[in-house]
Every structure is written in C-alpha cells, then in structure tokens.
Amino acid sequence: MADSSIKKFHEKNRDERFKIVESFARLSKEDIKILQSNGGISFDEADHMVENVVGTLSLPLGIATNFKINGKDYLIPMVIEESSIIAAASKAAKIARKHGGFVMKSDESYSIGQIQIVDVNAKSATPKVMKASGKLLKLANSKSKTLSKMGKGAKKITCKTLKTKLGTMLIVELLIDVGDAMGANVTNTMCEGIAPLIEEITGGRVLLRILSNYSTRRLVKGTAVFDKEEIGGRQVVSDIIHAYHFAENDPYRAVTHNKGVMNGIIAVANSTGQDTRAIEATSHAYASKNGNYASLTRWKKDKQGNLVGEIEIPMPVGIVGGISNVHPLIKVCMKILGVKSAKELGCIIGAVGLAQNFSAMRALVSEGIQKGHMKLHAKNIAISSGVPKNKMHEVVSRMVREGNVSVSRAKEILKEL
Ligand code: MEV
C-alpha cells in the first residue's frame, strides 16, 4: 500500500517531487504535463466559467505528506498563498501517525432547500403542504433523473413558521440526498421546480427558492491523538489545552483559532475545486451553534497524557459536478487524493483542518508563530527585491537574524554582498 510518510519532501527538487507523486498516485505522463503547466486554464476555459474574463490567476499548489486517515495514506494537494501552512499540516500528520492517524467519519450528504411563502395563512397551509409531501417529493425528484436513479434525491419535506415584523411566513424545507455532488444546483432546481405547486397548495406567494448553506445535515467528525513525547511533553499538552479553552470561551480568540482550522480546510477545498465560500459560511455559523461563537475543535488529554483533538464541522463538498470534473489541474489533484466519494473527501478536509489547528496551537504555546512565518516571508521579500538564487540564503538568513525583513534591507544586504 502507498505510504505518504515521505522523508524530506520539502528538500527535494521539483522533478523529484513529481516522481514521488507520480508513483504514489499512478499519475500519467499527461497528468504530469498538466502539473508542469503551472496550473493555468486557458483563456477559453476561463471565459466559459465566469463573465468578463481578462485573464487567470494562479496560486501555489503544494503537497502535504504523512497523512493517514481511516487507515489509508494520502498525499494531499493544498492550494494556498500563506507560507508554513503545508509544512505545518505535514508535521501534524507525521505526529498523528504514531497513534494511527486520523479517524474520521462523515454523514450522508444531505442538502437543505428553502422555499419562502408570504401572504399566507401559515397555520392552515402547513398541514396541506405536509399532506401533499408525497406529490411534492415526486415532483422534486423528477428534476434529477441522476439522483433518482441512484436512490438518492429529495427525501423529506418539513414546514416551519417564522413570525417576523412583516407578518408570519411559511418556510418549506426540502431535505435532499445529493450523493457525491455539492448539490447547490440540484437543490435550487428542485426548490424552483416545486414552487408553483406549493403556491397552489398554500394559496400564498412564493418568494425565495434557494438552498441553505447552513449544512448541518452533512457533518464531518473525527479525532486524532498527538503523542505527548513527540510534541514536547506534558507541559505542552497542558498548554495546548489551555489555548483551546481560551478559544472556547472568547469569540475574539475563537475566530482566530478557527481561521487556523480554515487554513487547512480551504487549501484542500481550493485544490479540489470546492465552493470555499459555502464552506466558510457554514463553518462559522456552526461555530455559533450553541449561541456564542466558539471553537470548531476540542482538545483534551487521554489517560496516557497524550493530546487528543476532535473536530466537528459541516462539509458541503462534492466530487462530481462543479469544476472538479472540468478544470484539468483539479482533476489531477483529485487523482492524487484518489477519493472515491464526497464523504471520503470530506473526511480528508476535516482531518487537515484538525492537523492545522494542532500545529498552530503548538507553535503559539511554544516559539510563537512568527519564527516559521518570517523565514518564508523573508524569502518572498528577497525574491521580490530581485535577489538572485545564489545570494538568497545569505540575504534571507541575515534579514531573519536581524528581525528586519523588508525590500529596502534586502537590497542593502545584496549591495554589501
Ligand atoms: C494564521 O494564519 C493562523 C493562526 O493565527 C491560527 C491561530 O492563531 O490559532 C496562527
């Protein structure tokens, strides 16, 4: 079985990295060519995706190593502009391997569609909608032959009444098993498809017909154990738990803590062509599910004193539809991951979020976050200051040592050299 614990991947050159990924994921020569093409899509491809296109913009694509999730090894493509994220995820995954890696599970992928009815007597309309739910579900399912054929599709209708300043509204909700799709399109199509019948049944006026991005029916949950010796001993374990309790009890800290979780989640979502706005929106709403904004992860120690992390997060992701089957590089990223279902992808993304959170807290309770960041930041500054490759190491080291990382300092050091 393929092993993702690759030693010193970061020290390898590009060709060596290609070789490793190629043999791990059985990539074809064509896949490698796509990787080498620097990730671009053609103007025409971009022009078909959105409007008013003038160009494309690429970001770094790196590979996180060491991940073992539910007993399977993964090399994980991550697309992100921030330095240290990919190294931090790989490091956390390496530590987690000692106790078996990440154990994750995912709900079925249920999406929720909402239909808003106004100018309605909600009390008398509700039983009428419920009575017609068989007919409504049938009509909804007629809008997706693909889901119906797989035994998936619209499964349940519910009603809720909202008392607002403008009067009472009836909200009809459609619960849809979207299978391996993210499901926004099919959900919206079904909502729009049943709206006229709902108007007929209720005598009200339908306004919005749209999915809810609050994806509480497609959660990913999971856990990993981080060995106390590997992370620096009992004190570090205890300090990380203190850091977690800070986030759990203070929204100002929790937002930053969860931003760290999202560093990992969004990087994998980017590389696999997911709707990152949907993931962000639902995650932060879920962080507030108990009435105040808190941590998306939980941390405690086990009987042996090891650190145990848990994550629970909505995961509206798909492996069919969207751009995941269209964008050439995203298709290669999917191949590197080797995922067979949206649930599997959700588990991977959740695991990376947990890993990222661990690494951020570990750095924060020890040397702080800047040390790691500074080196890469200094390198970026040096590159943008025109420092040539053979002077890079010296310029970067001096700027970091001096704690003065700037374009002007890089240029001065270069002159001195
Ligand atoms: C930086 O991108 C993320 C962190 O701020 C997360 C955290 O504070 O936990 C380091």
CSV table of C-alpha atoms and ligand atoms in Angstrom, one decimal:
chain,number,residue,atom,x,y,z
A,1,MET,CA,0.0,0.0,0.0
A,2,ALA,CA,1.2,3.5,-0.8
A,3,ASP,CA,3.0,5.3,2.0
A,4,SER,CA,2.6,9.0,2.4
A,5,SER,CA,5.3,9.4,5.1
A,6,ILE,CA,7.9,10.8,2.7
A,7,LYS,CA,11.1,11.9,4.2
A,8,LYS,CA,12.3,15.4,3.5
A,9,PHE,CA,9.9,16.0,0.7
A,10,HIS,CA,10.5,19.8,1.1
A,11,GLU,CA,14.2,19.3,0.3
A,12,LYS,CA,13.6,17.6,-3.0
A,13,ASN,CA,13.6,19.4,-6.3
A,14,ARG,CA,10.6,19.7,-8.5
A,15,ASP,CA,11.3,16.7,-10.6
A,16,GLU,CA,12.0,14.5,-7.6
A,17,ARG,CA,8.7,15.7,-6.1
A,18,PHE,CA,6.9,14.9,-9.4
A,19,LYS,CA,8.4,11.4,-9.4
A,20,ILE,CA,7.2,10.7,-5.8
A,21,VAL,CA,3.7,12.0,-6.5
A,22,GLU,CA,3.6,10.2,-9.9
A,23,SER,CA,4.4,6.8,-8.4
A,24,PHE,CA,2.2,7.4,-5.3
A,25,ALA,CA,-0.9,8.3,-7.3
A,26,ARG,CA,-0.1,6.4,-10.5
A,27,LEU,CA,-0.2,9.7,-12.5
A,28,SER,CA,0.1,9.5,-16.3
A,29,LYS,CA,2.6,11.5,-18.3
A,30,GLU,CA,-0.3,13.7,-19.3
A,31,ASP,CA,-1.1,14.4,-15.6
A,32,ILE,CA,2.5,15.4,-15.0
A,33,LYS,CA,2.4,17.7,-18.0
A,34,ILE,CA,-0.7,19.4,-16.5
A,35,LEU,CA,1.1,19.8,-13.2
A,36,GLN,CA,4.1,21.3,-15.1
A,37,SER,CA,1.9,23.7,-16.9
A,38,ASN,CA,1.7,25.8,-13.7
A,39,GLY,CA,-1.9,25.2,-13.2
A,40,GLY,CA,-3.4,27.5,-15.7
A,41,ILE,CA,-6.6,27.0,-17.5
A,42,SER,CA,-6.8,28.5,-21.0
A,43,PHE,CA,-8.5,31.8,-21.6
A,44,ASP,CA,-11.3,30.0,-23.3
A,45,GLU,CA,-11.8,27.7,-20.4
A,46,ALA,CA,-11.9,30.6,-18.0
A,47,ASP,CA,-14.2,32.5,-20.3
A,48,HIS,CA,-16.7,29.7,-20.2
A,49,MET,CA,-16.6,29.6,-16.4
A,50,VAL,CA,-17.4,33.3,-15.5
A,51,GLU,CA,-18.1,36.6,-17.1
A,52,ASN,CA,-16.0,39.5,-18.4
A,53,VAL,CA,-12.8,37.4,-18.3
A,54,VAL,CA,-9.5,39.1,-18.9
A,55,GLY,CA,-7.1,36.5,-17.5
A,56,THR,CA,-6.5,33.9,-14.9
A,57,LEU,CA,-4.6,34.0,-11.6
A,58,SER,CA,-2.7,31.1,-10.1
A,59,LEU,CA,-1.6,30.2,-6.6
A,60,PRO,CA,1.0,27.8,-5.2
A,61,LEU,CA,0.0,24.2,-5.1
A,62,GLY,CA,1.9,22.1,-2.6
A,63,ILE,CA,1.6,18.6,-1.3
A,64,ALA,CA,1.0,17.7,2.4
A,65,THR,CA,2.7,14.5,3.3
A,66,ASN,CA,2.3,12.0,6.1
A,67,PHE,CA,-1.5,11.8,6.3
A,68,LYS,CA,-3.1,8.6,7.3
A,69,ILE,CA,-6.9,8.9,7.5
A,70,ASN,CA,-9.1,5.9,8.4
A,71,GLY,CA,-6.1,3.6,7.8
A,72,LYS,CA,-5.4,4.9,4.3
A,73,ASP,CA,-2.4,7.0,3.3
A,74,TYR,CA,-2.9,10.2,1.4
A,75,LEU,CA,-0.7,12.8,-0.3
A,76,ILE,CA,-2.9,15.9,0.0
A,77,PRO,CA,-2.8,18.7,-2.6
A,78,MET,CA,-3.2,22.1,-1.0
A,79,VAL,CA,-3.6,25.5,-2.8
A,80,ILE,CA,-2.8,28.4,-0.5
A,81,GLU,CA,-0.9,31.7,-0.6
A,82,GLU,CA,0.2,31.6,3.1
A,83,SER,CA,3.6,30.2,4.0
A,84,SER,CA,4.0,27.5,6.6
A,85,ILE,CA,0.5,26.0,6.2
A,86,ILE,CA,1.5,23.0,4.2
A,87,ALA,CA,4.6,22.3,6.3
A,88,ALA,CA,2.5,22.6,9.5
A,89,ALA,CA,-0.1,20.2,8.2
A,90,SER,CA,2.5,17.6,7.2
A,91,LYS,CA,4.2,17.9,10.6
A,92,ALA,CA,1.0,17.4,12.5
A,93,ALA,CA,0.1,14.4,10.3
A,94,LYS,CA,3.5,12.9,11.0
A,95,ILE,CA,3.0,13.2,14.7
A,96,ALA,CA,-0.6,11.8,14.5
A,97,ARG,CA,0.7,8.7,12.6
A,98,LYS,CA,2.2,7.3,15.7
A,99,HIS,CA,-1.2,6.7,17.1
A,100,GLY,CA,-2.8,5.5,13.9
A,101,GLY,CA,-3.5,8.8,12.2
A,102,PHE,CA,-6.9,10.5,11.9
A,103,VAL,CA,-10.1,8.6,12.5
A,104,MET,CA,-12.9,10.4,10.6
A,105,LYS,CA,-16.5,9.8,9.7
A,106,SER,CA,-18.9,11.7,7.6
A,107,ASP,CA,-22.7,12.0,7.4
A,108,GLU,CA,-24.6,11.2,4.2
A,109,SER,CA,-24.6,14.4,2.1
A,110,TYR,CA,-28.0,15.9,2.8
A,111,SER,CA,-28.6,19.4,1.4
A,112,ILE,CA,-31.4,21.6,2.6
A,113,GLY,CA,-33.5,23.7,0.2
A,114,GLN,CA,-35.7,26.5,1.4
A,115,ILE,CA,-38.9,27.9,-0.1
A,116,GLN,CA,-40.3,31.1,1.4
A,117,ILE,CA,-44.0,31.7,1.3
A,118,VAL,CA,-45.5,35.0,2.2
A,119,ASP,CA,-49.1,36.4,2.2
A,120,VAL,CA,-50.1,33.1,3.6
A,121,ASN,CA,-52.1,31.6,6.5
A,122,ALA,CA,-49.2,29.5,7.7
A,123,LYS,CA,-51.3,27.6,10.3
A,124,SER,CA,-53.8,26.3,7.8
A,125,ALA,CA,-51.2,25.9,5.0
A,126,THR,CA,-48.8,23.7,6.9
A,127,PRO,CA,-51.0,20.6,7.1
A,128,LYS,CA,-51.9,21.0,3.5
A,129,VAL,CA,-48.2,21.0,2.5
A,130,MET,CA,-47.5,18.0,4.7
A,131,LYS,CA,-50.4,16.1,3.2
A,132,ALA,CA,-49.1,16.8,-0.3
A,133,SER,CA,-45.5,15.9,0.6
A,134,GLY,CA,-45.5,12.7,-1.4
A,135,LYS,CA,-46.6,14.6,-4.5
A,136,LEU,CA,-44.1,17.4,-3.8
A,137,LEU,CA,-41.2,14.9,-3.4
A,138,LYS,CA,-42.1,13.1,-6.6
A,139,LEU,CA,-42.2,16.4,-8.5
A,140,ALA,CA,-38.8,17.5,-6.9
A,141,ASN,CA,-37.3,14.1,-7.9
A,142,SER,CA,-38.5,14.4,-11.4
A,143,LYS,CA,-36.0,17.3,-11.7
A,144,SER,CA,-33.0,15.0,-11.3
A,145,LYS,CA,-33.0,11.7,-13.1
A,146,THR,CA,-29.4,11.1,-12.0
A,147,LEU,CA,-30.1,11.3,-8.3
A,148,SER,CA,-33.4,9.3,-8.6
A,149,LYS,CA,-31.6,6.5,-10.4
A,150,MET,CA,-29.1,6.2,-7.6
A,151,GLY,CA,-31.9,6.0,-5.0
A,152,LYS,CA,-30.9,9.5,-3.8
A,153,GLY,CA,-32.7,12.8,-4.2
A,154,ALA,CA,-35.4,14.6,-2.3
A,155,LYS,CA,-36.4,12.6,0.8
A,156,LYS,CA,-38.4,14.8,3.2
A,157,ILE,CA,-40.5,17.9,3.4
A,158,THR,CA,-40.8,19.9,6.6
A,159,CYS,CA,-42.5,23.2,7.3
A,160,LYS,CA,-41.7,26.0,9.8
A,161,THR,CA,-43.4,29.2,10.6
A,162,LEU,CA,-41.4,32.4,11.1
A,163,LYS,CA,-43.0,35.3,13.0
A,164,THR,CA,-41.4,38.5,11.6
A,165,LYS,CA,-42.1,42.2,11.8
A,166,LEU,CA,-43.7,41.9,8.4
A,167,GLY,CA,-46.1,39.1,9.5
A,168,THR,CA,-46.0,35.4,9.5
A,169,MET,CA,-44.1,33.5,6.8
A,170,LEU,CA,-44.2,29.8,6.0
A,171,ILE,CA,-40.9,28.2,5.1
A,172,VAL,CA,-41.0,24.8,3.4
A,173,GLU,CA,-37.7,22.9,3.6
A,174,LEU,CA,-36.7,20.1,1.3
A,175,LEU,CA,-34.1,17.6,2.5
A,176,ILE,CA,-32.2,16.2,-0.4
A,177,ASP,CA,-29.6,13.4,-0.5
A,178,VAL,CA,-27.2,14.9,-3.1
A,179,GLY,CA,-24.8,11.9,-3.1
A,180,ASP,CA,-21.4,12.8,-4.4
A,181,ALA,CA,-22.3,16.3,-5.6
A,182,MET,CA,-22.0,19.5,-3.6
A,183,GLY,CA,-25.6,19.8,-4.6
A,184,ALA,CA,-26.3,23.6,-4.8
A,185,ASN,CA,-27.6,23.4,-8.4
A,186,VAL,CA,-29.9,20.4,-8.0
A,187,THR,CA,-31.2,21.8,-4.7
A,188,ASN,CA,-32.1,25.1,-6.3
A,189,THR,CA,-33.6,23.4,-9.3
A,190,MET,CA,-35.8,21.3,-7.1
A,191,CYS,CA,-36.9,24.3,-5.0
A,192,GLU,CA,-37.8,26.2,-8.1
A,193,GLY,CA,-39.5,23.2,-9.6
A,194,ILE,CA,-41.9,22.6,-6.7
A,195,ALA,CA,-42.6,26.3,-6.0
A,196,PRO,CA,-45.7,26.7,-8.3
A,197,LEU,CA,-47.3,23.6,-6.7
A,198,ILE,CA,-46.6,25.0,-3.3
A,199,GLU,CA,-48.3,28.3,-4.2
A,200,GLU,CA,-51.3,26.3,-5.4
A,201,ILE,CA,-51.5,24.2,-2.3
A,202,THR,CA,-50.9,27.1,0.2
A,203,GLY,CA,-52.7,29.9,-1.6
A,204,GLY,CA,-49.6,32.1,-0.6
A,205,ARG,CA,-47.0,33.7,-2.7
A,206,VAL,CA,-43.6,32.1,-3.1
A,207,LEU,CA,-40.6,34.4,-2.8
A,208,LEU,CA,-37.1,32.8,-2.3
A,209,ARG,CA,-36.3,29.3,-3.6
A,210,ILE,CA,-32.7,28.5,-2.6
A,211,LEU,CA,-30.5,26.1,-0.8
A,212,SER,CA,-29.5,26.8,2.8
A,213,ASN,CA,-25.7,26.9,3.1
A,214,TYR,CA,-26.1,26.0,6.8
A,215,SER,CA,-25.1,22.4,6.1
A,216,THR,CA,-26.0,20.8,9.4
A,217,ARG,CA,-27.0,17.6,7.7
A,218,ARG,CA,-23.6,16.8,6.2
A,219,LEU,CA,-21.2,16.9,9.1
A,220,VAL,CA,-17.7,15.5,9.3
A,221,LYS,CA,-16.4,14.4,12.7
A,222,GLY,CA,-13.1,13.0,13.7
A,223,THR,CA,-10.3,12.7,16.1
A,224,ALA,CA,-6.5,12.2,16.3
A,225,VAL,CA,-4.1,11.5,19.1
A,226,PHE,CA,-0.8,13.5,19.3
A,227,ASP,CA,1.8,11.8,21.3
A,228,LYS,CA,2.9,13.8,24.4
A,229,GLU,CA,6.6,13.0,23.9
A,230,GLU,CA,6.6,13.9,20.2
A,231,ILE,CA,5.1,17.3,21.0
A,232,GLY,CA,7.4,18.3,23.8
A,233,GLY,CA,6.0,16.7,26.9
A,234,ARG,CA,3.2,17.1,29.4
A,235,GLN,CA,3.5,20.8,29.8
A,236,VAL,CA,3.0,21.4,26.0
A,237,VAL,CA,-0.1,19.2,26.1
A,238,SER,CA,-1.5,21.2,29.0
A,239,ASP,CA,-0.6,24.5,27.4
A,240,ILE,CA,-2.4,23.5,24.2
A,241,ILE,CA,-5.5,22.5,26.2
A,242,HIS,CA,-5.3,26.0,27.8
A,243,ALA,CA,-5.1,27.6,24.4
A,244,TYR,CA,-8.1,25.7,23.3
A,245,HIS,CA,-10.1,26.8,26.4
A,246,PHE,CA,-9.2,30.4,25.6
A,247,ALA,CA,-10.8,29.9,22.2
A,248,GLU,CA,-13.8,28.1,23.6
A,249,ASN,CA,-14.5,31.0,25.9
A,250,ASP,CA,-13.7,34.1,23.9
A,251,PRO,CA,-15.0,34.8,20.5
A,252,TYR,CA,-12.1,37.1,19.7
A,253,ARG,CA,-9.7,34.2,20.1
A,254,ALA,CA,-12.2,31.6,18.7
A,255,VAL,CA,-12.3,33.4,15.3
A,256,THR,CA,-8.5,33.3,15.0
A,257,HIS,CA,-8.4,29.7,16.2
A,258,ASN,CA,-11.0,28.7,13.6
A,259,LYS,CA,-9.2,30.8,11.0
A,260,GLY,CA,-6.3,28.4,11.6
A,261,VAL,CA,-8.6,25.4,11.1
A,262,MET,CA,-9.8,27.0,7.9
A,263,ASN,CA,-6.2,27.5,6.7
A,264,GLY,CA,-6.1,23.7,6.1
A,265,ILE,CA,-9.7,23.3,5.1
A,266,ILE,CA,-9.7,26.0,2.4
A,267,ALA,CA,-6.4,24.9,1.0
A,268,VAL,CA,-7.7,21.5,0.2
A,269,ALA,CA,-11.1,22.9,-0.9
A,270,ASN,CA,-9.2,25.1,-3.3
A,271,SER,CA,-7.2,22.2,-4.8
A,272,THR,CA,-10.3,20.1,-5.3
A,273,GLY,CA,-12.5,22.9,-6.8
A,274,GLN,CA,-14.9,23.3,-3.9
A,275,ASP,CA,-17.2,26.3,-3.2
A,276,THR,CA,-15.0,27.7,-0.5
A,277,ARG,CA,-17.5,30.5,0.4
A,278,ALA,CA,-20.1,27.8,1.2
A,279,ILE,CA,-17.6,26.0,3.4
A,280,GLU,CA,-16.5,29.2,5.2
A,281,ALA,CA,-20.1,30.4,5.7
A,282,THR,CA,-21.4,27.2,7.2
A,283,SER,CA,-18.3,26.6,9.4
A,284,HIS,CA,-18.6,29.9,11.1
A,285,ALA,CA,-22.3,29.6,11.6
A,286,TYR,CA,-21.7,26.1,13.1
A,287,ALA,CA,-19.1,27.5,15.4
A,288,SER,CA,-22.0,29.6,16.9
A,289,LYS,CA,-24.5,26.8,17.1
A,290,ASN,CA,-24.7,27.0,20.9
A,291,GLY,CA,-25.4,30.7,20.9
A,292,ASN,CA,-21.9,32.1,21.1
A,293,TYR,CA,-19.1,31.8,18.7
A,294,ALA,CA,-16.6,29.1,19.9
A,295,SER,CA,-14.0,26.6,18.7
A,296,LEU,CA,-14.7,24.2,15.9
A,297,THR,CA,-12.3,21.7,17.5
A,298,ARG,CA,-12.0,20.3,21.0
A,299,TRP,CA,-8.8,19.3,22.9
A,300,LYS,CA,-8.2,17.1,25.9
A,301,LYS,CA,-5.7,14.6,27.1
A,302,ASP,CA,-6.1,10.9,27.3
A,303,LYS,CA,-5.2,8.5,30.2
A,304,GLN,CA,-1.6,8.3,29.0
A,305,GLY,CA,-1.3,12.1,28.9
A,306,ASN,CA,-1.4,12.3,25.1
A,307,LEU,CA,-3.2,15.2,23.4
A,308,VAL,CA,-6.5,14.3,21.8
A,309,GLY,CA,-8.1,16.5,19.2
A,310,GLU,CA,-11.6,16.4,17.8
A,311,ILE,CA,-13.2,18.3,15.0
A,312,GLU,CA,-16.9,18.5,14.0
A,313,ILE,CA,-17.7,20.7,11.1
A,314,PRO,CA,-20.2,20.9,8.2
A,315,MET,CA,-18.7,19.8,4.9
A,316,PRO,CA,-20.7,20.7,1.8
A,317,VAL,CA,-18.3,19.2,-0.8
A,318,GLY,CA,-18.6,17.2,-4.0
A,319,ILE,CA,-16.6,15.2,-6.4
A,320,VAL,CA,-19.0,15.4,-9.3
A,321,GLY,CA,-20.3,18.5,-11.0
A,322,GLY,CA,-18.9,21.9,-10.4
A,323,ILE,CA,-15.4,22.4,-11.7
A,324,SER,CA,-13.9,19.3,-10.2
A,325,ASN,CA,-14.5,17.4,-13.4
A,326,VAL,CA,-13.7,20.3,-15.7
A,327,HIS,CA,-10.5,22.0,-14.5
A,328,PRO,CA,-7.5,20.0,-15.7
A,329,LEU,CA,-5.4,20.6,-12.7
A,330,ILE,CA,-8.2,20.0,-10.2
A,331,LYS,CA,-8.8,16.6,-12.0
A,332,VAL,CA,-5.1,15.8,-11.3
A,333,CYS,CA,-5.4,16.9,-7.7
A,334,MET,CA,-8.4,14.6,-7.3
A,335,LYS,CA,-6.3,11.8,-8.8
A,336,ILE,CA,-3.5,12.4,-6.3
A,337,LEU,CA,-6.1,12.2,-3.5
A,338,GLY,CA,-7.6,9.1,-5.0
A,339,VAL,CA,-11.0,9.9,-3.4
A,340,LYS,CA,-14.0,7.7,-4.4
A,341,SER,CA,-16.8,9.7,-2.7
A,342,ALA,CA,-17.7,13.1,-1.4
A,343,LYS,CA,-17.8,11.6,2.1
A,344,GLU,CA,-14.2,10.5,1.7
A,345,LEU,CA,-13.2,13.9,0.5
A,346,GLY,CA,-15.0,15.5,3.5
A,347,CYS,CA,-13.1,13.3,5.9
A,348,ILE,CA,-9.8,14.3,4.4
A,349,ILE,CA,-10.6,18.0,4.5
A,350,GLY,CA,-11.8,17.7,8.1
A,351,ALA,CA,-8.5,15.9,9.1
A,352,VAL,CA,-6.4,18.6,7.5
A,353,GLY,CA,-8.4,21.2,9.5
A,354,LEU,CA,-7.7,19.4,12.7
A,355,ALA,CA,-4.0,19.0,11.8
A,356,GLN,CA,-3.7,22.7,11.0
A,357,ASN,CA,-5.3,23.7,14.3
A,358,PHE,CA,-2.9,21.4,16.2
A,359,SER,CA,0.2,22.9,14.6
A,360,ALA,CA,-0.9,26.5,15.1
A,361,MET,CA,-1.6,26.0,18.8
A,362,ARG,CA,1.6,24.1,19.2
A,363,ALA,CA,3.6,26.9,17.7
A,364,LEU,CA,1.6,29.5,19.7
A,365,VAL,CA,2.3,27.9,23.0
A,366,SER,CA,6.0,27.5,22.3
A,367,GLU,CA,8.2,29.6,20.0
A,368,GLY,CA,5.3,31.7,18.6
A,369,ILE,CA,4.0,31.8,15.1
A,370,GLN,CA,6.4,34.4,13.6
A,371,LYS,CA,9.6,32.3,13.5
A,372,GLY,CA,8.3,29.9,10.9
A,373,HIS,CA,6.5,32.6,9.0
A,374,MET,CA,9.4,35.0,9.0
A,375,LYS,CA,11.7,32.8,7.1
A,376,LEU,CA,9.3,32.2,4.2
A,377,HIS,CA,8.2,35.8,4.3
A,378,ALA,CA,11.8,36.9,4.1
A,379,LYS,CA,12.3,34.6,1.1
A,380,ASN,CA,9.3,36.2,-0.6
A,381,ILE,CA,10.6,39.6,0.1
A,382,ALA,CA,14.1,38.7,-1.2
A,383,ILE,CA,12.6,37.3,-4.4
A,384,SER,CA,10.5,40.4,-4.9
A,385,SER,CA,13.6,42.5,-4.3
A,386,GLY,CA,15.4,40.8,-7.2
A,387,VAL,CA,17.9,38.8,-5.0
A,388,PRO,CA,19.4,36.1,-7.2
A,389,LYS,CA,19.3,32.4,-6.2
A,390,ASN,CA,23.0,32.2,-5.2
A,391,LYS,CA,22.6,35.0,-2.7
A,392,MET,CA,19.2,34.0,-1.4
A,393,HIS,CA,20.3,32.0,1.6
A,394,GLU,CA,22.6,34.7,2.9
A,395,VAL,CA,20.1,37.6,2.4
A,396,VAL,CA,17.2,35.7,4.0
A,397,SER,CA,19.3,34.5,7.0
A,398,ARG,CA,20.5,38.0,7.7
A,399,MET,CA,17.1,39.6,7.5
A,400,VAL,CA,15.6,37.0,9.8
A,401,ARG,CA,18.6,37.2,12.2
A,402,GLU,CA,18.3,41.0,12.4
A,403,GLY,CA,14.5,40.9,12.6
A,404,ASN,CA,14.4,43.4,9.8
A,405,VAL,CA,12.5,41.9,6.8
A,406,SER,CA,11.9,44.5,4.1
A,407,VAL,CA,12.6,45.2,0.5
A,408,SER,CA,15.0,48.0,1.4
A,409,ARG,CA,17.0,45.8,3.8
A,410,ALA,CA,17.2,43.0,1.2
A,411,LYS,CA,18.6,45.4,-1.4
A,412,GLU,CA,21.1,46.8,1.1
A,413,ILE,CA,22.4,43.3,2.1
A,414,LEU,CA,22.6,42.4,-1.6
A,415,LYS,CA,24.7,45.5,-2.2
A,416,GLU,CA,27.0,44.6,0.7
A,417,LEU,CA,27.4,41.1,-0.7
B,1,MEV,C1,-2.6,32.2,11.0
B,1,MEV,O1,-2.9,32.1,9.6
B,1,MEV,C2,-3.4,31.3,11.8
B,1,MEV,C3,-3.2,31.4,13.3
B,1,MEV,O2,-3.4,32.7,13.7
B,1,MEV,C4,-4.2,30.4,13.9
B,1,MEV,C5,-4.3,30.5,15.4
B,1,MEV,O3,-4.0,31.6,16.0
B,1,MEV,O4,-4.7,29.5,16.0
B,1,MEV,C6,-1.8,31.0,13.7
